[in-house]
């Protein structure tokens, strides 16, 4: 689950149909905690003797609505991304008629998350339209709708091994941690050179207008250098008109400017 998040300042909480706050007192987990893997296994292995009603969406809604009243109040940090993973072999209970995908999205947006870029849901579920022989109930149609609307991914709860599914989730979650650097102007793409700690860095970035965007989190303490040139347009108004048969030479700081680098706009050269 953490394979794609080793540079992120992640936190992990686990809730259940019995407890909308957390399943263990040592939650939420943080990177500097001791025995993270063992504590995570303990948090998710909650047995089968709890509330039998499938209400993962309802408990998520309750958690988001009242997280400040939980013992770990404040774990949902301002400006942090939020990824939610459902694990269930049934759909949301029929008795849970008040909480659906739109209701959760409405609450999430009210808390200033942007769907798809700040908030996504994932699921190891009985996916609609597939066979899942070990599932005990109906396909998770309601949960799948929420996952689809938030741009997340799914895996089969009937799989013998969830490792590849969790790695896929982790990679997708890492894309939420885009780093944007605002440049002084729009760069000429062919002139861009990026180095990380003195070495060329040519992966997982793109430029949009005057923003330089890294698609994955950067390693803390790294030295990032972006070299580029900008195209700057200047407009000069001449004191007199230029006849069609006249020629003009342009110099900037004693450097000759080729005619292909400027053009006439009426009686102006740009």
PDB file of C-alpha atoms in Angstrom:
ATOM      1  CA  UNK A   1       0.000   0.000   0.000  1.00  0.00           C
ATOM      2  CA  UNK A   2       2.879   2.399   0.711  1.00  0.00           C
ATOM      3  CA  UNK A   3       5.045   1.397  -2.258  1.00  0.00           C
ATOM      4  CA  UNK A   4       4.302   4.603  -4.165  1.00  0.00           C
ATOM      5  CA  UNK A   5       4.157   6.900  -1.143  1.00  0.00           C
ATOM      6  CA  UNK A   6       7.627   6.663   0.384  1.00  0.00           C
ATOM      7  CA  UNK A   7       8.241  10.412  -0.166  1.00  0.00           C
ATOM      8  CA  UNK A   8       4.835  11.510   1.157  1.00  0.00           C
ATOM      9  CA  UNK A   9       4.003  12.529   4.731  1.00  0.00           C
ATOM     10  CA  UNK A  10       1.194   9.969   4.925  1.00  0.00           C
ATOM     11  CA  UNK A  11      -1.113   9.050   7.780  1.00  0.00           C
ATOM     12  CA  UNK A  12      -3.320   5.922   7.884  1.00  0.00           C
ATOM     13  CA  UNK A  13      -6.493   5.404   9.885  1.00  0.00           C
ATOM     14  CA  UNK A  14      -8.794   2.363   9.891  1.00  0.00           C
ATOM     15  CA  UNK A  15     -12.516   2.423  10.711  1.00  0.00           C
ATOM     16  CA  UNK A  16     -15.119  -0.341  10.706  1.00  0.00           C
ATOM     17  CA  UNK A  17     -18.837  -0.983  10.909  1.00  0.00           C
ATOM     18  CA  UNK A  18     -18.427  -0.960  14.706  1.00  0.00           C
ATOM     19  CA  UNK A  19     -16.292   2.133  15.131  1.00  0.00           C
ATOM     20  CA  UNK A  20     -16.396   5.193  12.894  1.00  0.00           C
ATOM     21  CA  UNK A  21     -13.380   6.730  14.663  1.00  0.00           C
ATOM     22  CA  UNK A  22     -10.684   4.041  14.616  1.00  0.00           C
ATOM     23  CA  UNK A  23     -10.248   0.314  15.201  1.00  0.00           C
ATOM     24  CA  UNK A  24      -7.157   0.553  17.424  1.00  0.00           C
ATOM     25  CA  UNK A  25      -5.785   3.071  19.919  1.00  0.00           C
ATOM     26  CA  UNK A  26      -2.441   3.287  18.097  1.00  0.00           C
ATOM     27  CA  UNK A  27      -4.115   4.833  15.038  1.00  0.00           C
ATOM     28  CA  UNK A  28      -3.524   6.854  12.980  1.00  0.00           C
ATOM     29  CA  UNK A  29      -0.206   5.433  11.790  1.00  0.00           C
ATOM     30  CA  UNK A  30       2.560   7.835  10.722  1.00  0.00           C
ATOM     31  CA  UNK A  31       5.870   7.200   8.896  1.00  0.00           C
ATOM     32  CA  UNK A  32       8.029   7.609  12.005  1.00  0.00           C
ATOM     33  CA  UNK A  33       6.013   5.097  14.066  1.00  0.00           C
ATOM     34  CA  UNK A  34       7.713   1.870  15.126  1.00  0.00           C
ATOM     35  CA  UNK A  35       6.520  -1.434  13.628  1.00  0.00           C
ATOM     36  CA  UNK A  36       4.154   0.226  11.141  1.00  0.00           C
ATOM     37  CA  UNK A  37       3.522  -3.001   9.194  1.00  0.00           C
ATOM     38  CA  UNK A  38       2.647  -4.988  12.319  1.00  0.00           C
ATOM     39  CA  UNK A  39       0.394  -2.240  13.641  1.00  0.00           C
ATOM     40  CA  UNK A  40      -1.384  -1.978  10.303  1.00  0.00           C
ATOM     41  CA  UNK A  41      -2.009  -5.743  10.204  1.00  0.00           C
ATOM     42  CA  UNK A  42      -3.423  -5.540  13.722  1.00  0.00           C
ATOM     43  CA  UNK A  43      -5.689  -2.609  12.802  1.00  0.00           C
ATOM     44  CA  UNK A  44      -7.268  -4.349   9.795  1.00  0.00           C
ATOM     45  CA  UNK A  45      -7.636  -7.808  11.343  1.00  0.00           C
ATOM     46  CA  UNK A  46     -10.753  -7.008  13.337  1.00  0.00           C
ATOM     47  CA  UNK A  47     -12.477 -10.388  13.047  1.00  0.00           C
ATOM     48  CA  UNK A  48     -16.020 -11.296  12.013  1.00  0.00           C
ATOM     49  CA  UNK A  49     -17.956 -10.908  15.244  1.00  0.00           C
ATOM     50  CA  UNK A  50     -18.811  -7.216  14.870  1.00  0.00           C
ATOM     51  CA  UNK A  51     -21.809  -5.466  13.358  1.00  0.00           C
ATOM     52  CA  UNK A  52     -23.043  -7.607  10.476  1.00  0.00           C
ATOM     53  CA  UNK A  53     -24.663  -4.695   8.638  1.00  0.00           C
ATOM     54  CA  UNK A  54     -22.642  -3.589   5.615  1.00  0.00           C
ATOM     55  CA  UNK A  55     -22.396   0.159   6.123  1.00  0.00           C
ATOM     56  CA  UNK A  56     -18.959   1.238   5.027  1.00  0.00           C
ATOM     57  CA  UNK A  57     -20.300   4.311   3.222  1.00  0.00           C
ATOM     58  CA  UNK A  58     -22.427   5.301   6.225  1.00  0.00           C
ATOM     59  CA  UNK A  59     -19.463   4.977   8.592  1.00  0.00           C
ATOM     60  CA  UNK A  60     -17.253   6.986   6.243  1.00  0.00           C
ATOM     61  CA  UNK A  61     -19.881   9.726   6.190  1.00  0.00           C
ATOM     62  CA  UNK A  62     -20.136   9.649   9.981  1.00  0.00           C
ATOM     63  CA  UNK A  63     -16.359   9.812  10.317  1.00  0.00           C
ATOM     64  CA  UNK A  64     -16.036  12.805   7.973  1.00  0.00           C
ATOM     65  CA  UNK A  65     -18.953  14.526   9.645  1.00  0.00           C
ATOM     66  CA  UNK A  66     -17.716  14.100  13.209  1.00  0.00           C
ATOM     67  CA  UNK A  67     -14.000  13.315  13.054  1.00  0.00           C
ATOM     68  CA  UNK A  68     -13.278  16.240  15.372  1.00  0.00           C
ATOM     69  CA  UNK A  69     -15.103  14.372  18.131  1.00  0.00           C
ATOM     70  CA  UNK A  70     -12.987  11.223  17.751  1.00  0.00           C
ATOM     71  CA  UNK A  71     -10.017  10.500  20.051  1.00  0.00           C
ATOM     72  CA  UNK A  72      -7.654  11.128  17.128  1.00  0.00           C
ATOM     73  CA  UNK A  73      -9.307  14.477  16.336  1.00  0.00           C
ATOM     74  CA  UNK A  74      -7.285  16.522  13.882  1.00  0.00           C
ATOM     75  CA  UNK A  75      -5.784  13.634  11.944  1.00  0.00           C
ATOM     76  CA  UNK A  76      -7.539  14.936   8.813  1.00  0.00           C
ATOM     77  CA  UNK A  77      -5.064  17.723   8.150  1.00  0.00           C
ATOM     78  CA  UNK A  78      -5.902  20.929   6.328  1.00  0.00           C
ATOM     79  CA  UNK A  79      -4.726  20.865   2.686  1.00  0.00           C
ATOM     80  CA  UNK A  80      -3.912  17.123   2.874  1.00  0.00           C
ATOM     81  CA  UNK A  81      -5.175  14.689   0.254  1.00  0.00           C
ATOM     82  CA  UNK A  82      -7.622  11.979   1.326  1.00  0.00           C
ATOM     83  CA  UNK A  83      -7.803   8.474  -0.162  1.00  0.00           C
ATOM     84  CA  UNK A  84     -10.388   5.994   1.150  1.00  0.00           C
ATOM     85  CA  UNK A  85     -10.228   2.223   0.579  1.00  0.00           C
ATOM     86  CA  UNK A  86     -13.295   0.037   1.101  1.00  0.00           C
ATOM     87  CA  UNK A  87     -12.856  -3.693   1.727  1.00  0.00           C
ATOM     88  CA  UNK A  88     -16.120  -5.661   1.631  1.00  0.00           C
ATOM     89  CA  UNK A  89     -17.681  -8.706  -0.007  1.00  0.00           C
ATOM     90  CA  UNK A  90     -21.169  -7.143  -0.128  1.00  0.00           C
ATOM     91  CA  UNK A  91     -22.874  -3.949  -1.184  1.00  0.00           C
ATOM     92  CA  UNK A  92     -23.900  -1.200   1.209  1.00  0.00           C
ATOM     93  CA  UNK A  93     -26.813  -2.453   3.327  1.00  0.00           C
ATOM     94  CA  UNK A  94     -30.299  -1.830   1.975  1.00  0.00           C
ATOM     95  CA  UNK A  95     -31.218  -0.290   5.334  1.00  0.00           C
ATOM     96  CA  UNK A  96     -28.652   2.454   4.712  1.00  0.00           C
ATOM     97  CA  UNK A  97     -30.898   4.445   2.401  1.00  0.00           C
ATOM     98  CA  UNK A  98     -29.724   7.930   3.377  1.00  0.00           C
ATOM     99  CA  UNK A  99     -26.052   7.787   2.410  1.00  0.00           C
ATOM    100  CA  UNK A 100     -25.142   7.373  -1.242  1.00  0.00           C
ATOM    101  CA  UNK A 101     -22.308   8.487  -3.500  1.00  0.00           C
ATOM    102  CA  UNK A 102     -23.747  11.956  -4.085  1.00  0.00           C
ATOM    103  CA  UNK A 103     -24.296  12.519  -0.352  1.00  0.00           C
ATOM    104  CA  UNK A 104     -20.667  11.696   0.431  1.00  0.00           C
ATOM    105  CA  UNK A 105     -19.376  13.842  -2.425  1.00  0.00           C
ATOM    106  CA  UNK A 106     -21.513  16.749  -1.241  1.00  0.00           C
ATOM    107  CA  UNK A 107     -20.006  16.499   2.252  1.00  0.00           C
ATOM    108  CA  UNK A 108     -16.467  16.125   0.925  1.00  0.00           C
ATOM    109  CA  UNK A 109     -16.811  19.170  -1.311  1.00  0.00           C
ATOM    110  CA  UNK A 110     -18.213  21.157   1.621  1.00  0.00           C
ATOM    111  CA  UNK A 111     -14.940  20.390   3.407  1.00  0.00           C
ATOM    112  CA  UNK A 112     -13.042  21.940   0.459  1.00  0.00           C
ATOM    113  CA  UNK A 113     -11.778  18.738  -1.119  1.00  0.00           C
ATOM    114  CA  UNK A 114     -11.686  18.695  -4.911  1.00  0.00           C
ATOM    115  CA  UNK A 115     -13.052  15.392  -6.188  1.00  0.00           C
ATOM    116  CA  UNK A 116     -10.486  13.441  -8.177  1.00  0.00           C
ATOM    117  CA  UNK A 117      -7.521  15.597  -7.230  1.00  0.00           C
ATOM    118  CA  UNK A 118      -7.851  15.940  -3.430  1.00  0.00           C
ATOM    119  CA  UNK A 119     -10.230  13.061  -2.688  1.00  0.00           C
ATOM    120  CA  UNK A 120     -10.521   9.586  -4.222  1.00  0.00           C
ATOM    121  CA  UNK A 121     -12.079   6.313  -3.174  1.00  0.00           C
ATOM    122  CA  UNK A 122     -10.902   2.779  -3.914  1.00  0.00           C
ATOM    123  CA  UNK A 123     -12.342  -0.628  -3.249  1.00  0.00           C
ATOM    124  CA  UNK A 124     -11.435  -4.284  -2.833  1.00  0.00           C
ATOM    125  CA  UNK A 125     -14.998  -5.322  -3.499  1.00  0.00           C
ATOM    126  CA  UNK A 126     -17.405  -7.610  -5.313  1.00  0.00           C
ATOM    127  CA  UNK A 127     -17.342  -5.551  -8.494  1.00  0.00           C
ATOM    128  CA  UNK A 128     -20.584  -5.362 -10.509  1.00  0.00           C
ATOM    129  CA  UNK A 129     -20.453  -7.384 -13.708  1.00  0.00           C
ATOM    130  CA  UNK A 130     -17.828  -9.825 -12.452  1.00  0.00           C
ATOM    131  CA  UNK A 131     -17.893 -13.277 -10.852  1.00  0.00           C
ATOM    132  CA  UNK A 132     -16.924 -13.515  -7.203  1.00  0.00           C
ATOM    133  CA  UNK A 133     -17.717 -16.993  -5.933  1.00  0.00           C
ATOM    134  CA  UNK A 134     -16.604 -16.429  -2.341  1.00  0.00           C
ATOM    135  CA  UNK A 135     -18.658 -13.248  -1.880  1.00  0.00           C
ATOM    136  CA  UNK A 136     -21.612 -13.627   0.480  1.00  0.00           C
ATOM    137  CA  UNK A 137     -23.921 -10.932  -0.874  1.00  0.00           C
ATOM    138  CA  UNK A 138     -24.766  -8.741  -3.841  1.00  0.00           C
ATOM    139  CA  UNK A 139     -22.193  -6.858  -5.947  1.00  0.00           C
ATOM    140  CA  UNK A 140     -21.077  -3.575  -4.381  1.00  0.00           C
ATOM    141  CA  UNK A 141     -23.048  -1.361  -6.766  1.00  0.00           C
ATOM    142  CA  UNK A 142     -23.347   1.650  -4.438  1.00  0.00           C
ATOM    143  CA  UNK A 143     -19.689   1.605  -3.443  1.00  0.00           C
ATOM    144  CA  UNK A 144     -18.625   1.103  -7.049  1.00  0.00           C
ATOM    145  CA  UNK A 145     -20.637   4.197  -8.031  1.00  0.00           C
ATOM    146  CA  UNK A 146     -18.738   6.274  -5.468  1.00  0.00           C
ATOM    147  CA  UNK A 147     -15.399   4.921  -6.695  1.00  0.00           C
ATOM    148  CA  UNK A 148     -16.303   5.710 -10.294  1.00  0.00           C
ATOM    149  CA  UNK A 149     -17.425   9.253  -9.452  1.00  0.00           C
ATOM    150  CA  UNK A 150     -14.222  10.041  -7.559  1.00  0.00           C
ATOM    151  CA  UNK A 151     -11.893   8.539 -10.167  1.00  0.00           C
ATOM    152  CA  UNK A 152     -10.545   5.684  -8.051  1.00  0.00           C
ATOM    153  CA  UNK A 153      -9.772   2.045  -8.797  1.00  0.00           C
ATOM    154  CA  UNK A 154     -11.062  -1.369  -7.745  1.00  0.00           C
ATOM    155  CA  UNK A 155      -9.786  -4.869  -7.106  1.00  0.00           C
ATOM    156  CA  UNK A 156     -11.602  -8.133  -6.482  1.00  0.00           C
ATOM    157  CA  UNK A 157     -12.322  -9.156  -2.900  1.00  0.00           C
ATOM    158  CA  UNK A 158     -12.330 -12.753  -4.176  1.00  0.00           C
ATOM    159  CA  UNK A 159      -8.666 -12.556  -5.159  1.00  0.00           C
ATOM    160  CA  UNK A 160      -6.273 -14.872  -3.302  1.00  0.00           C
ATOM    161  CA  UNK A 161      -3.717 -12.055  -2.967  1.00  0.00           C
ATOM    162  CA  UNK A 162      -4.350  -8.306  -2.701  1.00  0.00           C
ATOM    163  CA  UNK A 163      -0.694  -7.301  -3.149  1.00  0.00           C
ATOM    164  CA  UNK A 164      -0.893  -6.213  -6.798  1.00  0.00           C
ATOM    165  CA  UNK A 165      -4.194  -4.424  -6.171  1.00  0.00           C
ATOM    166  CA  UNK A 166      -2.745  -2.433  -3.267  1.00  0.00           C
ATOM    167  CA  UNK A 167       0.353  -1.546  -5.312  1.00  0.00           C
ATOM    168  CA  UNK A 168      -1.943  -0.307  -8.072  1.00  0.00           C
ATOM    169  CA  UNK A 169      -3.867   1.763  -5.539  1.00  0.00           C
ATOM    170  CA  UNK A 170      -0.629   3.169  -4.121  1.00  0.00           C
ATOM    171  CA  UNK A 171       0.618   4.260  -7.531  1.00  0.00           C
ATOM    172  CA  UNK A 172      -2.670   5.965  -8.292  1.00  0.00           C
ATOM    173  CA  UNK A 173      -2.761   7.685  -4.891  1.00  0.00           C
ATOM    174  CA  UNK A 174       0.766   9.004  -5.462  1.00  0.00           C
ATOM    175  CA  UNK A 175      -0.579  10.976  -8.445  1.00  0.00           C
ATOM    176  CA  UNK A 176      -2.586  13.098  -6.006  1.00  0.00           C
ATOM    177  CA  UNK A 177       0.689  14.541  -4.719  1.00  0.00           C
ATOM    178  CA  UNK A 178       1.519  16.741  -7.673  1.00  0.00           C
ATOM    179  CA  UNK A 179       4.033  19.490  -6.943  1.00  0.00           C
ATOM    180  CA  UNK A 180       3.521  22.750  -8.837  1.00  0.00           C
ATOM    181  CA  UNK A 181       6.237  25.387  -9.272  1.00  0.00           C
ATOM    182  CA  UNK A 182       5.146  28.739 -10.666  1.00  0.00           C
ATOM    183  CA  UNK A 183       7.711  30.139 -13.118  1.00  0.00           C
ATOM    184  CA  UNK A 184       8.347  33.801 -13.874  1.00  0.00           C
ATOM    185  CA  UNK A 185       6.983  33.369 -17.393  1.00  0.00           C
ATOM    186  CA  UNK A 186       6.038  30.826 -20.029  1.00  0.00           C
ATOM    187  CA  UNK A 187       9.200  28.842 -20.868  1.00  0.00           C
ATOM    188  CA  UNK A 188      10.421  27.844 -24.305  1.00  0.00           C
ATOM    189  CA  UNK A 189      10.066  24.084 -23.970  1.00  0.00           C
ATOM    190  CA  UNK A 190      13.206  23.205 -25.916  1.00  0.00           C
ATOM    191  CA  UNK A 191      15.319  25.245 -23.467  1.00  0.00           C
ATOM    192  CA  UNK A 192      14.107  23.560 -20.257  1.00  0.00           C
ATOM    193  CA  UNK A 193      16.667  21.656 -18.222  1.00  0.00           C
ATOM    194  CA  UNK A 194      15.825  20.145 -14.840  1.00  0.00           C
ATOM    195  CA  UNK A 195      18.373  18.802 -12.382  1.00  0.00           C
ATOM    196  CA  UNK A 196      17.837  17.077  -9.055  1.00  0.00           C
ATOM    197  CA  UNK A 197      20.838  17.091  -6.711  1.00  0.00           C
ATOM    198  CA  UNK A 198      23.069  17.940  -9.677  1.00  0.00           C
ATOM    199  CA  UNK A 199      21.776  15.189 -11.986  1.00  0.00           C
ATOM    200  CA  UNK A 200      19.465  15.503 -14.971  1.00  0.00           C
ATOM    201  CA  UNK A 201      15.870  14.828 -13.990  1.00  0.00           C
ATOM    202  CA  UNK A 202      13.696  14.137 -17.040  1.00  0.00           C
ATOM    203  CA  UNK A 203      10.826  12.022 -15.699  1.00  0.00           C
ATOM    204  CA  UNK A 204       7.300  12.602 -14.403  1.00  0.00           C
ATOM    205  CA  UNK A 205       7.002  16.339 -15.040  1.00  0.00           C
ATOM    206  CA  UNK A 206       5.233  18.575 -17.521  1.00  0.00           C
ATOM    207  CA  UNK A 207       4.701  22.274 -18.175  1.00  0.00           C
ATOM    208  CA  UNK A 208       1.349  24.017 -18.480  1.00  0.00           C
ATOM    209  CA  UNK A 209       1.494  27.761 -19.185  1.00  0.00           C
ATOM    210  CA  UNK A 210       3.882  29.151 -16.554  1.00  0.00           C
ATOM    211  CA  UNK A 211       3.505  26.226 -14.145  1.00  0.00           C
ATOM    212  CA  UNK A 212       6.002  23.398 -13.807  1.00  0.00           C
ATOM    213  CA  UNK A 213       4.222  20.289 -12.504  1.00  0.00           C
ATOM    214  CA  UNK A 214       5.852  17.216 -10.959  1.00  0.00           C
ATOM    215  CA  UNK A 215       3.506  14.223 -11.043  1.00  0.00           C
ATOM    216  CA  UNK A 216       5.071  12.444  -8.073  1.00  0.00           C
ATOM    217  CA  UNK A 217       6.139  13.727  -4.639  1.00  0.00           C
ATOM    218  CA  UNK A 218       9.722  14.934  -4.395  1.00  0.00           C
ATOM    219  CA  UNK A 219      12.153  13.564  -1.863  1.00  0.00           C
ATOM    220  CA  UNK A 220      12.497  15.956   1.094  1.00  0.00           C
ATOM    221  CA  UNK A 221      15.816  17.817   1.175  1.00  0.00           C
ATOM    222  CA  UNK A 222      16.469  17.464  -2.557  1.00  0.00           C
ATOM    223  CA  UNK A 223      17.951  20.393  -4.493  1.00  0.00           C
ATOM    224  CA  UNK A 224      15.851  21.133  -7.558  1.00  0.00           C
ATOM    225  CA  UNK A 225      17.054  23.474 -10.330  1.00  0.00           C
ATOM    226  CA  UNK A 226      14.928  24.462 -13.331  1.00  0.00           C
ATOM    227  CA  UNK A 227      16.770  26.318 -16.119  1.00  0.00           C
ATOM    228  CA  UNK A 228      14.750  27.774 -18.984  1.00  0.00           C
ATOM    229  CA  UNK A 229      14.414  30.673 -21.370  1.00  0.00           C
ATOM    230  CA  UNK A 230      11.274  32.737 -21.848  1.00  0.00           C
ATOM    231  CA  UNK A 231       9.824  34.239 -24.992  1.00  0.00           C
ATOM    232  CA  UNK A 232       9.122  37.901 -24.207  1.00  0.00           C
ATOM    233  CA  UNK A 233       7.049  39.982 -26.597  1.00  0.00           C
ATOM    234  CA  UNK A 234       7.625  43.743 -26.614  1.00  0.00           C
ATOM    235  CA  UNK A 235       5.732  46.314 -28.657  1.00  0.00           C
ATOM    236  CA  UNK A 236       7.431  49.521 -29.761  1.00  0.00           C
ATOM    237  CA  UNK A 237       5.648  52.485 -31.302  1.00  0.00           C
ATOM    238  CA  UNK A 238       7.801  54.338 -33.831  1.00  0.00           C
ATOM    239  CA  UNK A 239       7.749  58.086 -34.285  1.00  0.00           C
ATOM    240  CA  UNK A 240       6.987  57.771 -37.998  1.00  0.00           C
ATOM    241  CA  UNK A 241       5.442  55.321 -40.409  1.00  0.00           C
ATOM    242  CA  UNK A 242       7.528  52.847 -42.354  1.00  0.00           C
ATOM    243  CA  UNK A 243       6.921  52.648 -46.068  1.00  0.00           C
ATOM    244  CA  UNK A 244       6.420  49.251 -47.647  1.00  0.00           C
ATOM    245  CA  UNK A 245       9.655  49.545 -49.610  1.00  0.00           C
ATOM    246  CA  UNK A 246      11.733  50.604 -46.590  1.00  0.00           C
ATOM    247  CA  UNK A 247      13.911  48.295 -44.582  1.00  0.00           C
ATOM    248  CA  UNK A 248      14.742  48.416 -40.909  1.00  0.00           C
ATOM    249  CA  UNK A 249      17.464  46.828 -38.836  1.00  0.00           C
ATOM    250  CA  UNK A 250      16.762  46.000 -35.183  1.00  0.00           C
ATOM    251  CA  UNK A 251      19.408  45.658 -32.489  1.00  0.00           C
ATOM    252  CA  UNK A 252      18.871  44.840 -28.810  1.00  0.00           C
ATOM    253  CA  UNK A 253      21.868  45.502 -26.576  1.00  0.00           C
ATOM    254  CA  UNK A 254      23.978  45.733 -29.733  1.00  0.00           C
ATOM    255  CA  UNK A 255      22.798  42.269 -30.841  1.00  0.00           C
ATOM    256  CA  UNK A 256      21.183  42.059 -34.264  1.00  0.00           C
ATOM    257  CA  UNK A 257      17.598  40.759 -34.273  1.00  0.00           C
ATOM    258  CA  UNK A 258      16.679  38.763 -37.370  1.00  0.00           C
ATOM    259  CA  UNK A 259      13.557  39.891 -39.278  1.00  0.00           C
ATOM    260  CA  UNK A 260      11.954  36.549 -38.443  1.00  0.00           C
ATOM    261  CA  UNK A 261      11.948  37.558 -34.770  1.00  0.00           C
ATOM    262  CA  UNK A 262       9.614  40.541 -35.168  1.00  0.00           C
ATOM    263  CA  UNK A 263       6.732  41.650 -37.397  1.00  0.00           C
ATOM    264  CA  UNK A 264       4.825  44.721 -38.520  1.00  0.00           C
ATOM    265  CA  UNK A 265       1.459  45.552 -36.966  1.00  0.00           C
ATOM    266  CA  UNK A 266       0.108  48.450 -39.041  1.00  0.00           C
ATOM    267  CA  UNK A 267       2.840  51.056 -38.442  1.00  0.00           C
ATOM    268  CA  UNK A 268       4.400  49.180 -35.519  1.00  0.00           C
ATOM    269  CA  UNK A 269       7.136  46.639 -35.198  1.00  0.00           C
ATOM    270  CA  UNK A 270       6.590  43.957 -32.473  1.00  0.00           C
TER     271      UNK A 270
END
